[in-house]
Structures are given as structure tokens and as C-alpha cells.
GROMACS .gro file of C-alpha atoms in nm:
model
  160
    1ILE     CA    1  -1.357   3.350   0.717
    2SER     CA    2  -1.696   3.268   0.859
    3PRO     CA    3  -1.812   3.359   1.210
    4ARG     CA    4  -1.814   2.988   1.300
    5GLN     CA    5  -1.448   2.948   1.199
    6TYR     CA    6  -1.355   3.266   1.382
    7PHE     CA    7  -1.530   3.143   1.698
    8ILE     CA    8  -1.356   2.802   1.683
    9PHE     CA    9  -1.022   2.978   1.628
   10ILE     CA   10  -1.073   3.199   1.934
   11VAL     CA   11  -1.182   2.901   2.149
   12LEU     CA   12  -0.874   2.702   2.048
   13ILE     CA   13  -0.649   3.001   2.123
   14LEU     CA   14  -0.815   3.027   2.465
   15ILE     CA   15  -0.748   2.655   2.523
   16ILE     CA   16  -0.383   2.709   2.430
   17ALA     CA   17  -0.369   3.008   2.666
   18ALA     CA   18  -0.534   2.813   2.949
   19LEU     CA   19  -0.294   2.522   2.907
   20SER     CA   20  -0.007   2.770   2.907
   21VAL     CA   21  -0.111   2.990   3.199
   22PHE     CA   22  -0.207   2.707   3.434
   23GLY     CA   23   0.118   2.524   3.368
   24ILE     CA   24  -0.027   2.212   3.212
   25GLY     CA   25   0.082   2.294   2.858
   26PHE     CA   26   0.416   2.129   2.923
   27VAL     CA   27   0.448   1.801   3.111
   28GLY     CA   28   0.805   1.751   3.224
   29TRP     CA   29   1.036   1.489   3.360
   30ASN     CA   30   1.368   1.629   3.481
   31TYR     CA   31   1.502   1.820   3.179
   32ILE     CA   32   1.265   1.679   2.916
   33GLN     CA   33   0.930   1.847   2.854
   34LEU     CA   34   0.641   1.717   2.647
   35SER     CA   35   0.418   1.982   2.490
   36LEU     CA   36   0.042   1.928   2.512
   37LEU     CA   37  -0.023   2.247   2.317
   38ILE     CA   38  -0.009   2.055   1.991
   39ILE     CA   39  -0.349   1.896   2.067
   40PRO     CA   40  -0.563   2.210   2.008
   41VAL     CA   41  -0.342   2.298   1.713
   42SER     CA   42  -0.409   1.957   1.558
   43LEU     CA   43  -0.781   1.994   1.622
   44GLY     CA   44  -0.776   2.325   1.438
   45ALA     CA   45  -0.592   2.167   1.147
   46PHE     CA   46  -0.849   1.886   1.125
   47LEU     CA   47  -1.144   2.125   1.143
   48ASP     CA   48  -1.027   2.382   0.890
   49ARG     CA   49  -0.730   2.241   0.698
   50TYR     CA   50  -0.439   2.478   0.644
   51LYS     CA   51  -0.558   2.822   0.749
   52MET     CA   52  -0.658   2.762   1.108
   53GLY     CA   53  -0.392   2.499   1.175
   54ILE     CA   54  -0.103   2.717   1.061
   55ALA     CA   55  -0.238   3.022   1.247
   56LEU     CA   56  -0.267   2.816   1.567
   57ALA     CA   57   0.080   2.671   1.507
   58LEU     CA   58   0.218   3.026   1.490
   59VAL     CA   59   0.047   3.109   1.820
   60MET     CA   60   0.189   2.794   1.978
   61GLY     CA   61   0.537   2.864   1.839
   62LEU     CA   62   0.533   3.221   1.969
   63TYR     CA   63   0.425   3.093   2.310
   64THR     CA   64   0.708   2.838   2.312
   65LEU     CA   65   0.955   3.111   2.219
   66MET     CA   66   0.829   3.343   2.496
   67TYR     CA   67   0.817   3.057   2.749
   68GLU     CA   68   1.182   2.972   2.693
   69VAL     CA   69   1.292   3.336   2.709
   70PHE     CA   70   1.111   3.390   3.041
   71GLN     CA   71   1.215   3.046   3.170
   72ASN     CA   72   1.574   3.164   3.133
   73PHE     CA   73   1.513   3.411   3.418
   74ILE     CA   74   1.332   3.161   3.643
   75ALA     CA   75   1.504   2.826   3.607
   76ILE     CA   76   1.790   2.790   3.363
   77ASN     CA   77   1.849   2.453   3.205
   78TYR     CA   78   2.076   2.349   2.923
   79MET     CA   79   1.794   2.334   2.662
   80ASN     CA   80   1.669   2.693   2.701
   81PHE     CA   81   1.907   2.844   2.447
   82ILE     CA   82   1.796   2.601   2.174
   83PHE     CA   83   1.427   2.693   2.190
   84ARG     CA   84   1.501   3.067   2.201
   85ASN     CA   85   1.573   3.039   1.831
   86PRO     CA   86   1.263   3.087   1.609
   87ILE     CA   87   1.388   2.813   1.375
   88VAL     CA   88   1.337   2.561   1.655
   89ALA     CA   89   1.046   2.727   1.838
   90ILE     CA   90   0.813   2.826   1.552
   91LEU     CA   91   0.909   2.659   1.225
   92PRO     CA   92   0.860   2.290   1.331
   93GLU     CA   93   0.504   2.359   1.446
   94VAL     CA   94   0.412   2.524   1.118
   95ILE     CA   95   0.573   2.252   0.904
   96GLY     CA   96   0.424   1.970   1.113
   97VAL     CA   97   0.072   2.113   1.096
   98ALA     CA   98   0.104   2.176   0.722
   99ILE     CA   99   0.205   1.811   0.669
  100LEU     CA  100  -0.076   1.696   0.900
  101SER     CA  101  -0.335   1.895   0.703
  102TRP     CA  102  -0.196   1.783   0.368
  103VAL     CA  103  -0.194   1.413   0.461
  104TYR     CA  104  -0.546   1.438   0.605
  105SER     CA  105  -0.684   1.601   0.290
  106LYS     CA  106  -0.503   1.373   0.042
  107LEU     CA  107  -0.555   1.038   0.214
  108GLY     CA  108  -0.841   0.846   0.056
  109ILE     CA  109  -0.921   0.608   0.340
  110ALA     CA  110  -1.288   0.532   0.399
  111TYR     CA  111  -1.259   0.526   0.778
  112LYS     CA  112  -1.230   0.879   0.910
  113TRP     CA  113  -1.061   0.776   1.237
  114LEU     CA  114  -0.787   0.599   1.041
  115ARG     CA  115  -0.729   0.913   0.834
  116ILE     CA  116  -0.699   1.116   1.154
  117VAL     CA  117  -0.453   0.872   1.310
  118ALA     CA  118  -0.237   0.853   0.996
  119ALA     CA  119  -0.236   1.230   0.951
  120ALA     CA  120  -0.160   1.295   1.319
  121PHE     CA  121   0.122   1.041   1.318
  122SER     CA  122   0.282   1.182   1.003
  123GLY     CA  123   0.244   1.543   1.114
  124MET     CA  124   0.385   1.478   1.461
  125ALA     CA  125   0.672   1.272   1.318
  126VAL     CA  126   0.769   1.560   1.089
  127TYR     CA  127   0.726   1.803   1.382
  128GLU     CA  128   0.961   1.602   1.604
  129LEU     CA  129   1.216   1.552   1.325
  130CYS     CA  130   1.219   1.927   1.257
  131ILE     CA  131   1.273   1.999   1.627
  132LEU     CA  132   1.558   1.748   1.647
  133LEU     CA  133   1.718   1.883   1.330
  134GLY     CA  134   1.683   2.241   1.452
  135ALA     CA  135   1.822   2.150   1.793
  136TYR     CA  136   2.117   1.983   1.626
  137VAL     CA  137   2.187   2.281   1.401
  138VAL     CA  138   2.146   2.538   1.679
  139GLY     CA  139   2.301   2.330   1.958
  140ARG     CA  140   2.599   2.187   1.771
  141PRO     CA  141   2.845   2.462   1.876
  142LEU     CA  142   2.762   2.409   2.246
  143PHE     CA  143   2.788   2.032   2.206
  144LEU     CA  144   3.132   2.065   2.048
  145TYR     CA  145   3.243   2.306   2.322
  146LEU     CA  146   3.127   2.066   2.596
  147LEU     CA  147   3.295   1.774   2.418
  148CYS     CA  148   3.625   1.965   2.398
  149MET     CA  149   3.600   2.063   2.765
  150TRP     CA  150   3.530   1.701   2.862
  151LEU     CA  151   3.829   1.580   2.660
  152ILE     CA  152   4.054   1.842   2.820
  153ILE     CA  153   3.932   1.763   3.172
  154SER     CA  154   3.951   1.388   3.123
  155GLY     CA  155   4.303   1.428   2.979
  156LEU     CA  156   4.409   1.634   3.280
  157ASN     CA  157   4.265   1.380   3.522
  158ARG     CA  158   4.452   1.097   3.354
  159ASP     CA  159   4.789   1.271   3.401
  160ILE     CA  160   4.739   1.334   3.774
   0.00000   0.00000   0.00000
């Protein structure tokens, strides 16, 4: 690893930390939160293919995991338990960035901006699909429990 790569890596980690500490890393509406931390991770993946992107994705995933654990003490919502699982908090970031880097390196398009857009779209699509799949796998028992409780309550209300 060259000093230039090391410096860029540290700067991108500091950007992730600044977004996290100042509360602008997650933009939220009610119970849904959009993560802006993927932007420096994607930049690292574009600058230095797999190595820097995956390392930054691990940092972002660990931050997401810690954020949800500490958020459980501050303001509990029904999605906290899903992102406390490393399969949902860390693995989608790593897989998404790996796909992003792979598509960017293998795509033979002459226009660089089009390569970046295609790689970012494919990487983020895989990232979101992995999160949804992980949330389904981890959250399925709670969903079934809530469904059973709703059926029981709605059945009781109908008899009254």
C-alpha cells in the first residue's frame, strides 16, 4: 500500500466518522433511514478497486452495527433488532462494494462517467437486495409473531 492510498483511506474514514458523529450519516423519515455513508465507501472503491472499498465497507458496517446497538438505548424502533445482526449490518456493504468494484473494472465503456453510473447502480442494487434479504431472514420470526397476534386480536374483536 502506497502512502497516497493510505492517506486517501484515512481521509475517507474521517469523512465517514464526520458524517456519523454530526448525525448527517443517516437521513430519516419516520422509521425509514437512508444511509449517506455509502458515498465515501463508493469513492474508495472507484479510486482503489477492491482493497480500499471493502475495507471502508467494513468500517461502515461496523458503524451501522454500533449505531443500532446504541440506538436501542436512546430511541427504540421496530427495525433496531434487524440491524444488530452482522449479516444485515456488515455483509451487504461488503458484497455491494465488491460488485461495484467488479462491474467498474470489467465494464468496457469508453465514457468513464457511464462506467461509474452503471457500476454504482449495480453495486447499490445488490447492496439493497442483500439488506432486504437479510432483513427478511432475520425479521421473519418477529413478522410471524406480529401476524399471529394480529389474527388473534382481530378474531377476539369480531366475537365481541
